[in-house]
């Protein structure tokens, strides 16, 4: 294993641990392991453990270092703040989906450039799981956004036509002209 590969694996591990911290912070019911947040945290933890085990098998002692405790504290604090903001805006699924996209991109890079076929196979399985979670999160986010932005129809007093609260372009066209 060369220095560039070790750095790439460490970067992937840090990204996966950050995504795990965010998924754990966003999980409102950690006792129920079937939520998409819990499954995301478990998948990110699995990626991190595979990389840590791979790096610890390296003969150089400096390459065997794990993530520091300060890094873990920082990730948990930033994930707590990020999850509070995401919950207040109603974007918890979109926030986690974006973080999982970062993990997926790092997995793509690490898988494409790794020299080990075993590690590449493991990353391939993890990629499929992460991509499935991203699709599920995106579908849930669309359903959540659609239910949140549904507006009741109103009767327009001038024309007698039904329209939504936001107004239609035809009704507001003079205000859109330059």
CSV table of N, CA and C in Angstrom, one decimal:
chain,number,residue,atom,x,y,z
A,1,UNK,N,0.9,-1.2,0.0
A,1,UNK,CA,0.0,0.0,0.0
A,1,UNK,C,0.9,1.2,0.0
A,2,UNK,N,0.6,2.2,-0.8
A,2,UNK,CA,1.4,3.4,-1.0
A,2,UNK,C,0.8,4.5,-0.2
A,3,UNK,N,1.5,5.6,0.0
A,3,UNK,CA,1.1,6.7,0.8
A,3,UNK,C,-0.2,7.3,0.2
A,4,UNK,N,-0.4,7.4,-1.1
A,4,UNK,CA,-1.6,8.0,-1.6
A,4,UNK,C,-2.8,7.2,-1.3
A,5,UNK,N,-2.7,5.9,-1.4
A,5,UNK,CA,-3.8,5.0,-1.1
A,5,UNK,C,-4.1,5.1,0.4
A,6,UNK,N,-3.1,5.2,1.3
A,6,UNK,CA,-3.4,5.3,2.7
A,6,UNK,C,-4.2,6.6,3.0
A,7,UNK,N,-3.7,7.7,2.4
A,7,UNK,CA,-4.4,9.0,2.6
A,7,UNK,C,-5.9,8.9,2.0
A,8,UNK,N,-6.1,8.2,0.9
A,8,UNK,CA,-7.4,8.1,0.3
A,8,UNK,C,-8.3,7.3,1.3
A,9,UNK,N,-7.8,6.2,1.8
A,9,UNK,CA,-8.5,5.4,2.7
A,9,UNK,C,-8.9,6.1,4.0
A,10,UNK,N,-7.9,6.9,4.5
A,10,UNK,CA,-8.2,7.7,5.7
A,10,UNK,C,-9.2,8.8,5.5
A,11,UNK,N,-9.2,9.4,4.3
A,11,UNK,CA,-10.2,10.4,4.0
A,11,UNK,C,-11.6,9.7,3.9
A,12,UNK,N,-11.7,8.6,3.3
A,12,UNK,CA,-12.9,7.8,3.2
A,12,UNK,C,-13.4,7.5,4.6
A,13,UNK,N,-12.5,7.0,5.4
A,13,UNK,CA,-12.9,6.6,6.8
A,13,UNK,C,-13.5,7.9,7.5
A,14,UNK,N,-12.8,9.0,7.4
A,14,UNK,CA,-13.3,10.2,8.1
A,14,UNK,C,-14.6,10.7,7.5
A,15,UNK,N,-14.8,10.6,6.2
A,15,UNK,CA,-16.1,10.9,5.6
A,15,UNK,C,-17.2,10.0,6.1
A,16,UNK,N,-16.9,8.7,6.2
A,16,UNK,CA,-17.9,7.7,6.6
A,16,UNK,C,-18.2,7.9,8.1
A,17,UNK,N,-17.2,8.2,8.9
A,17,UNK,CA,-17.5,8.5,10.3
A,17,UNK,C,-18.3,9.8,10.6
A,18,UNK,N,-18.1,10.8,9.7
A,18,UNK,CA,-18.9,12.0,9.8
A,18,UNK,C,-20.3,11.7,9.4
A,19,UNK,N,-20.5,10.9,8.4
A,19,UNK,CA,-21.9,10.6,7.9
A,19,UNK,C,-22.6,9.7,9.0
A,20,UNK,N,-21.8,8.9,9.6
A,20,UNK,CA,-22.4,8.0,10.7
A,20,UNK,C,-22.8,8.9,11.9
A,21,UNK,N,-22.0,9.9,12.2
A,21,UNK,CA,-22.4,10.8,13.3
A,21,UNK,C,-23.6,11.6,13.0
A,22,UNK,N,-23.8,12.0,11.8
A,22,UNK,CA,-24.9,12.8,11.3
A,22,UNK,C,-26.2,11.9,11.3
A,23,UNK,N,-26.0,10.6,10.8
A,23,UNK,CA,-27.2,9.7,10.8
A,23,UNK,C,-27.6,9.4,12.3
A,24,UNK,N,-26.7,9.2,13.2
A,24,UNK,CA,-27.0,8.9,14.5
A,24,UNK,C,-27.7,10.1,15.2
A,25,UNK,N,-27.2,11.3,14.9
A,25,UNK,CA,-27.9,12.5,15.4
A,25,UNK,C,-29.3,12.8,14.9
A,26,UNK,N,-29.5,12.4,13.6
A,26,UNK,CA,-30.8,12.6,13.0
A,26,UNK,C,-31.8,11.5,13.4
A,27,UNK,N,-31.3,10.4,13.9
A,27,UNK,CA,-32.2,9.3,14.2
A,27,UNK,C,-33.0,9.6,15.5
A,28,UNK,N,-34.3,9.8,15.3
A,28,UNK,CA,-35.2,10.2,16.5
A,28,UNK,C,-35.5,9.0,17.4
A,29,UNK,N,-35.5,7.8,16.8
A,29,UNK,CA,-35.8,6.6,17.6
A,29,UNK,C,-34.6,5.6,17.4
A,30,UNK,N,-33.5,5.7,18.2
A,30,UNK,CA,-32.4,4.8,17.9
A,30,UNK,C,-32.7,3.4,18.3
A,31,UNK,N,-33.7,3.1,19.1
A,31,UNK,CA,-34.0,1.7,19.5
A,31,UNK,C,-34.6,0.9,18.4
A,32,UNK,N,-35.2,1.6,17.4
A,32,UNK,CA,-35.8,0.9,16.3
A,32,UNK,C,-34.7,0.9,15.2
A,33,UNK,N,-34.2,-0.3,14.9
A,33,UNK,CA,-33.0,-0.4,14.0
A,33,UNK,C,-33.4,-0.4,12.5
A,34,UNK,N,-34.7,-0.3,12.2
A,34,UNK,CA,-35.1,-0.5,10.8
A,34,UNK,C,-35.2,0.9,10.1
A,35,UNK,N,-35.0,2.0,10.8
A,35,UNK,CA,-35.1,3.3,10.1
A,35,UNK,C,-34.0,3.5,9.2
A,36,UNK,N,-34.2,4.4,8.2
A,36,UNK,CA,-33.2,4.6,7.2
A,36,UNK,C,-32.0,5.3,7.9
A,37,UNK,N,-32.2,6.0,8.9
A,37,UNK,CA,-31.1,6.7,9.6
A,37,UNK,C,-30.2,5.6,10.3
A,38,UNK,N,-30.8,4.7,10.9
A,38,UNK,CA,-30.1,3.6,11.6
A,38,UNK,C,-29.3,2.8,10.6
A,39,UNK,N,-29.9,2.4,9.5
A,39,UNK,CA,-29.2,1.6,8.5
A,39,UNK,C,-28.1,2.4,7.9
A,40,UNK,N,-28.2,3.7,7.7
A,40,UNK,CA,-27.2,4.5,7.2
A,40,UNK,C,-26.0,4.6,8.1
A,41,UNK,N,-26.3,4.7,9.4
A,41,UNK,CA,-25.2,4.7,10.4
A,41,UNK,C,-24.5,3.4,10.4
A,42,UNK,N,-25.2,2.3,10.3
A,42,UNK,CA,-24.6,1.0,10.3
A,42,UNK,C,-23.7,0.8,9.1
A,43,UNK,N,-24.2,1.2,7.9
A,43,UNK,CA,-23.4,1.0,6.7
A,43,UNK,C,-22.1,1.9,6.8
A,44,UNK,N,-22.2,3.1,7.3
A,44,UNK,CA,-21.0,3.9,7.4
A,44,UNK,C,-20.1,3.4,8.4
A,45,UNK,N,-20.6,2.8,9.5
A,45,UNK,CA,-19.7,2.2,10.5
A,45,UNK,C,-19.0,1.0,9.9
A,46,UNK,N,-19.7,0.2,9.1
A,46,UNK,CA,-19.1,-1.0,8.4
A,46,UNK,C,-17.9,-0.6,7.5
A,47,UNK,N,-18.1,0.5,6.8
A,47,UNK,CA,-17.1,1.0,5.9
A,47,UNK,C,-15.9,1.4,6.7
A,48,UNK,N,-16.1,2.1,7.8
A,48,UNK,CA,-15.1,2.6,8.6
A,48,UNK,C,-14.3,1.5,9.3
A,49,UNK,N,-15.0,0.4,9.7
A,49,UNK,CA,-14.3,-0.7,10.3
A,49,UNK,C,-13.5,-1.5,9.3
A,50,UNK,N,-14.0,-1.6,8.1
A,50,UNK,CA,-13.2,-2.3,7.0
A,50,UNK,C,-11.9,-1.6,6.8
A,51,UNK,N,-12.0,-0.3,6.7
A,51,UNK,CA,-10.8,0.5,6.4
A,51,UNK,C,-9.8,0.5,7.6
A,52,UNK,N,-10.3,0.6,8.8
A,52,UNK,CA,-9.5,0.5,10.0
A,52,UNK,C,-8.8,-0.8,10.0
A,53,UNK,N,-9.5,-1.9,9.8
A,53,UNK,CA,-8.8,-3.2,9.8
A,53,UNK,C,-7.8,-3.3,8.7
A,54,UNK,N,-8.1,-2.8,7.6
A,54,UNK,CA,-7.1,-2.8,6.5
A,54,UNK,C,-5.9,-2.0,6.8
A,55,UNK,N,-6.0,-0.9,7.4
A,55,UNK,CA,-4.9,0.0,7.7
A,55,UNK,C,-4.1,-0.6,8.9
A,56,UNK,N,-4.7,-1.3,9.8
A,56,UNK,CA,-4.0,-1.9,10.9
A,56,UNK,C,-3.2,-3.1,10.5
A,57,UNK,N,-3.5,-3.7,9.4
A,57,UNK,CA,-2.7,-4.8,8.9
A,57,UNK,C,-1.5,-4.4,8.2
A,58,UNK,N,-1.3,-3.1,8.0
A,58,UNK,CA,-0.1,-2.5,7.3
A,58,UNK,C,1.1,-2.7,8.2
A,59,UNK,N,2.3,-3.0,7.6
A,59,UNK,CA,3.5,-3.2,8.5
A,59,UNK,C,4.0,-1.9,9.1
A,60,UNK,N,3.8,-0.8,8.5
A,60,UNK,CA,4.3,0.5,9.0
A,60,UNK,C,3.4,1.0,10.2
A,61,UNK,N,4.0,1.3,11.3
A,61,UNK,CA,3.3,1.7,12.5
A,61,UNK,C,2.5,3.0,12.3
A,62,UNK,N,3.1,3.9,11.5
A,62,UNK,CA,2.5,5.2,11.3
A,62,UNK,C,1.2,5.1,10.5
A,63,UNK,N,1.1,4.0,9.6
A,63,UNK,CA,-0.1,3.8,8.8
A,63,UNK,C,-1.2,3.2,9.6
A,64,UNK,N,-0.9,2.6,10.8
A,64,UNK,CA,-1.9,1.9,11.6
A,64,UNK,C,-2.8,2.8,12.5
A,65,UNK,N,-2.5,4.1,12.4
A,65,UNK,CA,-3.3,5.0,13.3
A,65,UNK,C,-4.8,5.0,13.0
A,66,UNK,N,-5.6,5.0,14.0
A,66,UNK,CA,-7.0,5.2,13.9
A,66,UNK,C,-7.4,6.6,14.0
A,67,UNK,N,-8.7,6.9,13.9
A,67,UNK,CA,-9.1,8.3,14.1
A,67,UNK,C,-9.0,8.7,15.5
A,68,UNK,N,-8.6,10.0,15.7
A,68,UNK,CA,-8.4,10.5,17.1
A,68,UNK,C,-9.7,10.7,17.8
A,69,UNK,N,-9.6,10.8,19.1
A,69,UNK,CA,-10.8,11.1,19.9
A,69,UNK,C,-11.3,12.5,19.7
A,70,UNK,N,-10.4,13.4,19.4
A,70,UNK,CA,-10.8,14.8,19.1
A,70,UNK,C,-11.6,14.8,17.8
A,71,UNK,N,-11.2,14.0,16.9
A,71,UNK,CA,-12.0,14.0,15.6
A,71,UNK,C,-13.4,13.5,15.9
A,72,UNK,N,-13.5,12.5,16.7
A,72,UNK,CA,-14.9,11.9,17.0
A,72,UNK,C,-15.7,12.9,17.7
A,73,UNK,N,-15.1,13.7,18.7
A,73,UNK,CA,-15.9,14.7,19.4
A,73,UNK,C,-16.3,15.8,18.4
A,74,UNK,N,-15.4,16.2,17.6
A,74,UNK,CA,-15.7,17.3,16.6
A,74,UNK,C,-16.9,16.8,15.6
A,75,UNK,N,-16.8,15.5,15.2
A,75,UNK,CA,-17.8,15.0,14.3
A,75,UNK,C,-19.2,15.0,15.0
A,76,UNK,N,-19.2,14.6,16.2
A,76,UNK,CA,-20.5,14.5,17.0
A,76,UNK,C,-21.1,15.9,17.2
A,77,UNK,N,-20.2,16.9,17.6
A,77,UNK,CA,-20.7,18.2,17.8
A,77,UNK,C,-21.2,18.8,16.5
A,78,UNK,N,-20.5,18.7,15.4
A,78,UNK,CA,-20.9,19.3,14.2
A,78,UNK,C,-22.2,18.6,13.6
A,79,UNK,N,-22.3,17.3,13.9
A,79,UNK,CA,-23.5,16.6,13.4
A,79,UNK,C,-24.7,17.0,14.3
A,80,UNK,N,-24.5,17.3,15.6
A,80,UNK,CA,-25.6,17.7,16.4
A,80,UNK,C,-26.1,19.1,15.9
A,81,UNK,N,-25.2,20.0,15.6
A,81,UNK,CA,-25.6,21.3,15.1
A,81,UNK,C,-26.3,21.2,13.8
A,82,UNK,N,-25.7,20.4,12.9
A,82,UNK,CA,-26.2,20.2,11.6
A,82,UNK,C,-27.6,19.5,11.6
A,83,UNK,N,-27.8,18.6,12.5
A,83,UNK,CA,-29.1,17.9,12.6
A,83,UNK,C,-30.1,18.8,13.2
A,84,UNK,N,-29.8,19.7,14.1
A,84,UNK,CA,-30.7,20.6,14.7
A,84,UNK,C,-31.2,21.6,13.6
A,85,UNK,N,-30.3,22.1,12.8
A,85,UNK,CA,-30.7,23.0,11.7
A,85,UNK,C,-31.6,22.2,10.7
A,86,UNK,N,-31.2,21.0,10.4
A,86,UNK,CA,-31.9,20.3,9.4
A,86,UNK,C,-33.3,19.9,9.9
A,87,UNK,N,-33.5,19.6,11.1
A,87,UNK,CA,-34.8,19.3,11.7
A,87,UNK,C,-35.7,20.5,11.7
A,88,UNK,N,-35.1,21.7,12.1
A,88,UNK,CA,-35.9,22.9,12.2
A,88,UNK,C,-36.4,23.3,10.8
A,89,UNK,N,-35.6,23.0,9.7
A,89,UNK,CA,-36.0,23.3,8.4
A,89,UNK,C,-36.8,22.2,7.7
A,90,UNK,N,-36.9,21.1,8.4
A,90,UNK,CA,-37.6,19.9,7.8
A,90,UNK,C,-36.9,19.3,6.7
A,91,UNK,N,-35.6,19.3,6.7
A,91,UNK,CA,-34.7,18.7,5.7
A,91,UNK,C,-33.8,17.6,6.2
A,92,UNK,N,-34.2,16.9,7.1
A,92,UNK,CA,-33.3,15.9,7.7
A,92,UNK,C,-32.9,14.8,6.7
A,93,UNK,N,-33.9,14.3,5.9
A,93,UNK,CA,-33.5,13.3,4.9
A,93,UNK,C,-32.6,13.9,3.8
A,94,UNK,N,-32.9,15.1,3.4
A,94,UNK,CA,-32.0,15.7,2.3
A,94,UNK,C,-30.6,15.9,2.8
A,95,UNK,N,-30.5,16.3,4.1
A,95,UNK,CA,-29.2,16.5,4.7
A,95,UNK,C,-28.4,15.2,4.7
A,96,UNK,N,-29.0,14.2,5.2
A,96,UNK,CA,-28.3,12.9,5.2
A,96,UNK,C,-28.0,12.3,3.9
A,97,UNK,N,-28.9,12.6,2.9
A,97,UNK,CA,-28.7,12.1,1.5
A,97,UNK,C,-27.4,12.8,1.0
A,98,UNK,N,-27.3,14.1,1.2
A,98,UNK,CA,-26.1,14.8,0.7
A,98,UNK,C,-24.8,14.3,1.4
A,99,UNK,N,-24.9,13.9,2.6
A,99,UNK,CA,-23.7,13.4,3.3
A,99,UNK,C,-23.4,12.0,2.7
A,100,UNK,N,-24.4,11.2,2.5
A,100,UNK,CA,-24.2,9.9,1.9
A,100,UNK,C,-23.6,10.0,0.5
A,101,UNK,N,-24.0,11.0,-0.2
A,101,UNK,CA,-23.5,11.2,-1.6
A,101,UNK,C,-22.0,11.5,-1.5
A,102,UNK,N,-21.5,12.2,-0.5
A,102,UNK,CA,-20.1,12.4,-0.3
A,102,UNK,C,-19.4,11.1,0.0
A,103,UNK,N,-20.0,10.2,0.8
A,103,UNK,CA,-19.4,8.9,1.1
A,103,UNK,C,-19.4,8.1,-0.2
A,104,UNK,N,-20.4,8.2,-1.0
A,104,UNK,CA,-20.5,7.4,-2.3
A,104,UNK,C,-19.4,7.9,-3.2
A,105,UNK,N,-19.1,9.2,-3.3
A,105,UNK,CA,-18.1,9.7,-4.2
A,105,UNK,C,-16.7,9.2,-3.7
A,106,UNK,N,-16.5,9.3,-2.4
A,106,UNK,CA,-15.2,8.8,-1.8
A,106,UNK,C,-15.1,7.3,-2.1
A,107,UNK,N,-16.1,6.5,-1.9
A,107,UNK,CA,-16.1,5.1,-2.2
A,107,UNK,C,-15.7,4.9,-3.7
A,108,UNK,N,-16.3,5.6,-4.6
A,108,UNK,CA,-16.0,5.5,-6.0
A,108,UNK,C,-14.5,5.7,-6.3
A,109,UNK,N,-14.0,6.7,-5.7
A,109,UNK,CA,-12.5,7.0,-5.8
A,109,UNK,C,-11.7,5.9,-5.3
A,110,UNK,N,-12.0,5.5,-4.0
A,110,UNK,CA,-11.2,4.5,-3.4
A,110,UNK,C,-11.3,3.1,-4.1
A,111,UNK,N,-12.5,2.8,-4.6
A,111,UNK,CA,-12.6,1.5,-5.3
A,111,UNK,C,-11.9,1.5,-6.6
A,112,UNK,N,-12.0,2.6,-7.3
A,112,UNK,CA,-11.3,2.7,-8.6
A,112,UNK,C,-9.8,2.7,-8.5
A,113,UNK,N,-9.3,3.2,-7.4
A,113,UNK,CA,-7.8,3.4,-7.3
A,113,UNK,C,-7.1,2.4,-6.4
A,114,UNK,N,-7.9,1.5,-5.8
A,114,UNK,CA,-7.3,0.5,-4.8
A,114,UNK,C,-6.6,-0.6,-5.6
A,115,UNK,N,-5.6,-1.2,-5.0
A,115,UNK,CA,-4.8,-2.2,-5.6
A,115,UNK,C,-5.3,-3.6,-5.2
A,116,UNK,N,-6.1,-3.7,-4.2
A,116,UNK,CA,-6.6,-4.9,-3.6
A,116,UNK,C,-7.9,-5.3,-4.2
A,117,UNK,N,-8.0,-6.5,-4.7
A,117,UNK,CA,-9.3,-6.9,-5.3
A,117,UNK,C,-10.3,-7.2,-4.1
A,118,UNK,N,-9.9,-7.7,-3.0
A,118,UNK,CA,-10.8,-8.0,-1.9
A,118,UNK,C,-11.4,-6.6,-1.3
A,119,UNK,N,-10.6,-5.6,-1.2
A,119,UNK,CA,-11.1,-4.3,-0.7
A,119,UNK,C,-12.0,-3.7,-1.8
A,120,UNK,N,-11.7,-3.9,-3.0
A,120,UNK,CA,-12.5,-3.4,-4.1
A,120,UNK,C,-13.9,-4.0,-4.1
A,121,UNK,N,-13.9,-5.4,-3.9
A,121,UNK,CA,-15.2,-6.1,-3.8
A,121,UNK,C,-16.0,-5.6,-2.6
A,122,UNK,N,-15.4,-5.4,-1.5
A,122,UNK,CA,-16.1,-4.9,-0.3
A,122,UNK,C,-16.6,-3.5,-0.5
A,123,UNK,N,-15.8,-2.7,-1.2
A,123,UNK,CA,-16.3,-1.3,-1.5
A,123,UNK,C,-17.4,-1.3,-2.5
A,124,UNK,N,-17.4,-2.3,-3.4
A,124,UNK,CA,-18.5,-2.4,-4.4
A,124,UNK,C,-19.8,-2.8,-3.7
A,125,UNK,N,-19.8,-3.7,-2.7
A,125,UNK,CA,-21.0,-4.0,-2.0
A,125,UNK,C,-21.5,-2.8,-1.2
A,126,UNK,N,-20.5,-2.1,-0.6
A,126,UNK,CA,-20.9,-0.9,0.2
A,126,UNK,C,-21.5,0.1,-0.7
A,127,UNK,N,-21.0,0.3,-1.9
A,127,UNK,CA,-21.5,1.3,-2.8
A,127,UNK,C,-23.0,1.0,-3.1
A,128,UNK,N,-23.3,-0.3,-3.4
A,128,UNK,CA,-24.6,-0.7,-3.7
A,128,UNK,C,-25.6,-0.4,-2.5
A,129,UNK,N,-25.1,-0.6,-1.3
A,129,UNK,CA,-26.0,-0.4,-0.2
A,129,UNK,C,-26.2,1.1,0.0
A,130,UNK,N,-25.1,1.9,-0.1
A,130,UNK,CA,-25.2,3.4,0.1
A,130,UNK,C,-26.1,4.0,-1.0
A,131,UNK,N,-26.0,3.5,-2.2
A,131,UNK,CA,-26.8,4.1,-3.3
A,131,UNK,C,-28.3,3.7,-3.1
A,132,UNK,N,-28.6,2.5,-2.6
A,132,UNK,CA,-29.9,2.2,-2.3
A,132,UNK,C,-30.5,3.1,-1.2
A,133,UNK,N,-29.7,3.4,-0.2
A,133,UNK,CA,-30.1,4.3,0.9
A,133,UNK,C,-30.3,5.7,0.4
A,134,UNK,N,-29.5,6.1,-0.5
A,134,UNK,CA,-29.7,7.5,-1.1
A,134,UNK,C,-31.0,7.5,-1.9
A,135,UNK,N,-31.3,6.5,-2.6
A,135,UNK,CA,-32.6,6.5,-3.4
A,135,UNK,C,-33.7,6.5,-2.4
A,136,UNK,N,-33.6,5.7,-1.4
A,136,UNK,CA,-34.7,5.7,-0.4
A,136,UNK,C,-34.9,7.1,0.3
A,137,UNK,N,-33.8,7.7,0.7
A,137,UNK,CA,-33.8,9.0,1.3
A,137,UNK,C,-34.4,10.1,0.4
A,138,UNK,N,-34.0,10.0,-0.9
A,138,UNK,CA,-34.5,11.0,-1.8
A,138,UNK,C,-36.0,10.8,-2.1
A,139,UNK,N,-36.5,9.6,-2.2
A,139,UNK,CA,-37.9,9.3,-2.3
A,139,UNK,C,-38.7,9.8,-1.1
A,140,UNK,N,-38.2,9.5,0.1
A,140,UNK,CA,-38.8,10.0,1.3
A,140,UNK,C,-38.8,11.5,1.4
A,141,UNK,N,-37.7,12.1,1.0
A,141,UNK,CA,-37.6,13.6,1.0
A,141,UNK,C,-38.7,14.2,0.0
A,142,UNK,N,-38.8,13.6,-1.1
A,142,UNK,CA,-39.8,14.2,-2.1
A,142,UNK,C,-41.2,14.0,-1.5
A,143,UNK,N,-41.5,12.9,-0.9
A,143,UNK,CA,-42.8,12.7,-0.3
A,143,UNK,C,-43.1,13.6,0.9
A,144,UNK,N,-42.0,13.8,1.6
A,144,UNK,CA,-42.1,14.8,2.8
A,144,UNK,C,-42.3,16.2,2.3
A,145,UNK,N,-41.6,16.6,1.3
A,145,UNK,CA,-41.8,17.9,0.7
A,145,UNK,C,-43.1,18.1,0.1
A,146,UNK,N,-43.6,17.1,-0.6
A,146,UNK,CA,-44.9,17.2,-1.3
A,146,UNK,C,-46.0,17.4,-0.2
A,147,UNK,N,-45.9,16.6,0.8
A,147,UNK,CA,-47.0,16.7,1.9
A,147,UNK,C,-46.9,18.0,2.6
A,148,UNK,N,-45.7,18.6,2.8
A,148,UNK,CA,-45.5,19.8,3.5
A,148,UNK,C,-46.0,21.0,2.7
A,149,UNK,N,-45.8,21.0,1.4
A,149,UNK,CA,-46.1,22.1,0.5
A,149,UNK,C,-47.5,22.1,-0.2
A,150,UNK,N,-48.3,21.1,0.2
A,150,UNK,CA,-49.7,21.1,-0.4
A,150,UNK,C,-50.4,22.3,0.2
A,151,UNK,N,-51.0,23.0,-0.7
A,151,UNK,CA,-51.8,24.2,-0.3
A,151,UNK,C,-53.2,24.0,-0.8
A,152,UNK,N,-54.2,24.4,0.0
A,152,UNK,CA,-55.6,24.3,-0.4
A,152,UNK,C,-55.9,25.1,-1.6
A,153,UNK,N,-56.9,24.7,-2.3
A,153,UNK,CA,-57.3,25.4,-3.5
A,153,UNK,C,-58.3,26.5,-3.0
A,154,UNK,N,-58.3,27.6,-3.6
A,154,UNK,CA,-59.2,28.7,-3.3
A,154,UNK,C,-59.9,29.1,-4.6
A,155,UNK,N,-61.0,29.8,-4.4
A,155,UNK,CA,-61.8,30.3,-5.5
A,155,UNK,C,-61.4,31.7,-5.8
A,156,UNK,N,-61.0,32.0,-7.0
A,156,UNK,CA,-60.6,33.4,-7.3
A,156,UNK,C,-61.9,34.2,-7.5
A,157,UNK,N,-62.0,35.3,-6.7
A,157,UNK,CA,-63.2,36.1,-6.7
A,157,UNK,C,-63.5,36.8,-8.0
A,158,UNK,N,-62.4,37.2,-8.7
A,158,UNK,CA,-62.6,37.9,-10.0
A,158,UNK,C,-63.2,37.0,-11.1
A,159,UNK,N,-62.6,35.9,-11.3
A,159,UNK,CA,-62.9,35.0,-12.4
A,159,UNK,C,-63.8,33.8,-12.1
A,160,UNK,N,-63.8,33.4,-10.8
A,160,UNK,CA,-64.6,32.3,-10.4
A,160,UNK,C,-63.8,31.0,-10.6
A,161,UNK,N,-62.5,31.1,-11.0
A,161,UNK,CA,-61.7,29.9,-11.2
A,161,UNK,C,-61.0,29.5,-9.9
A,162,UNK,N,-60.7,28.2,-9.8
A,162,UNK,CA,-60.0,27.7,-8.7
A,162,UNK,C,-58.5,27.9,-8.9
A,163,UNK,N,-57.8,28.3,-7.8
A,163,UNK,CA,-56.3,28.5,-7.9
A,163,UNK,C,-55.7,28.1,-6.6
A,164,UNK,N,-54.4,27.9,-6.5
A,164,UNK,CA,-53.8,27.6,-5.3
A,164,UNK,C,-53.4,28.9,-4.6
A,165,UNK,N,-53.0,28.8,-3.3
A,165,UNK,CA,-52.7,30.0,-2.5
A,165,UNK,C,-51.5,30.8,-3.1
A,166,UNK,N,-50.6,30.1,-3.7
A,166,UNK,CA,-49.4,30.8,-4.2
A,166,UNK,C,-49.7,31.7,-5.4
A,167,UNK,N,-50.8,31.4,-6.0
A,167,UNK,CA,-51.2,32.2,-7.2
A,167,UNK,C,-50.7,31.5,-8.5
A,168,UNK,N,-51.2,31.9,-9.6
A,168,UNK,CA,-50.8,31.3,-10.8
A,168,UNK,C,-50.0,32.4,-11.6
A,169,UNK,N,-49.3,31.9,-12.6
A,169,UNK,CA,-48.5,32.8,-13.4
A,169,UNK,C,-49.5,33.7,-14.2
A,170,UNK,N,-50.6,33.1,-14.7
A,170,UNK,CA,-51.5,33.8,-15.5
A,170,UNK,C,-52.1,35.0,-14.7
A,171,UNK,N,-52.4,34.7,-13.5
A,171,UNK,CA,-53.0,35.8,-12.6
A,171,UNK,C,-52.0,36.8,-12.2
A,172,UNK,N,-50.7,36.5,-12.3
A,172,UNK,CA,-49.7,37.5,-11.8
A,172,UNK,C,-48.8,38.0,-13.0
A,173,UNK,N,-49.2,37.8,-14.2
A,173,UNK,CA,-48.4,38.1,-15.3
A,173,UNK,C,-48.0,39.6,-15.4
A,174,UNK,N,-48.8,40.6,-15.1
A,174,UNK,CA,-48.3,41.9,-15.2
A,174,UNK,C,-47.1,42.2,-14.2
A,175,UNK,N,-47.1,41.5,-13.1
A,175,UNK,CA,-46.0,41.8,-12.2
A,175,UNK,C,-44.7,41.1,-12.5
A,176,UNK,N,-44.8,40.2,-13.5
A,176,UNK,CA,-43.6,39.5,-13.9
A,176,UNK,C,-42.9,40.2,-15.1
A,177,UNK,N,-43.6,41.2,-15.7
A,177,UNK,CA,-43.1,41.8,-16.9
A,177,UNK,C,-42.0,42.8,-16.5
A,178,UNK,N,-41.0,42.9,-17.4
A,178,UNK,CA,-39.9,43.8,-17.1
A,178,UNK,C,-40.1,45.2,-17.6
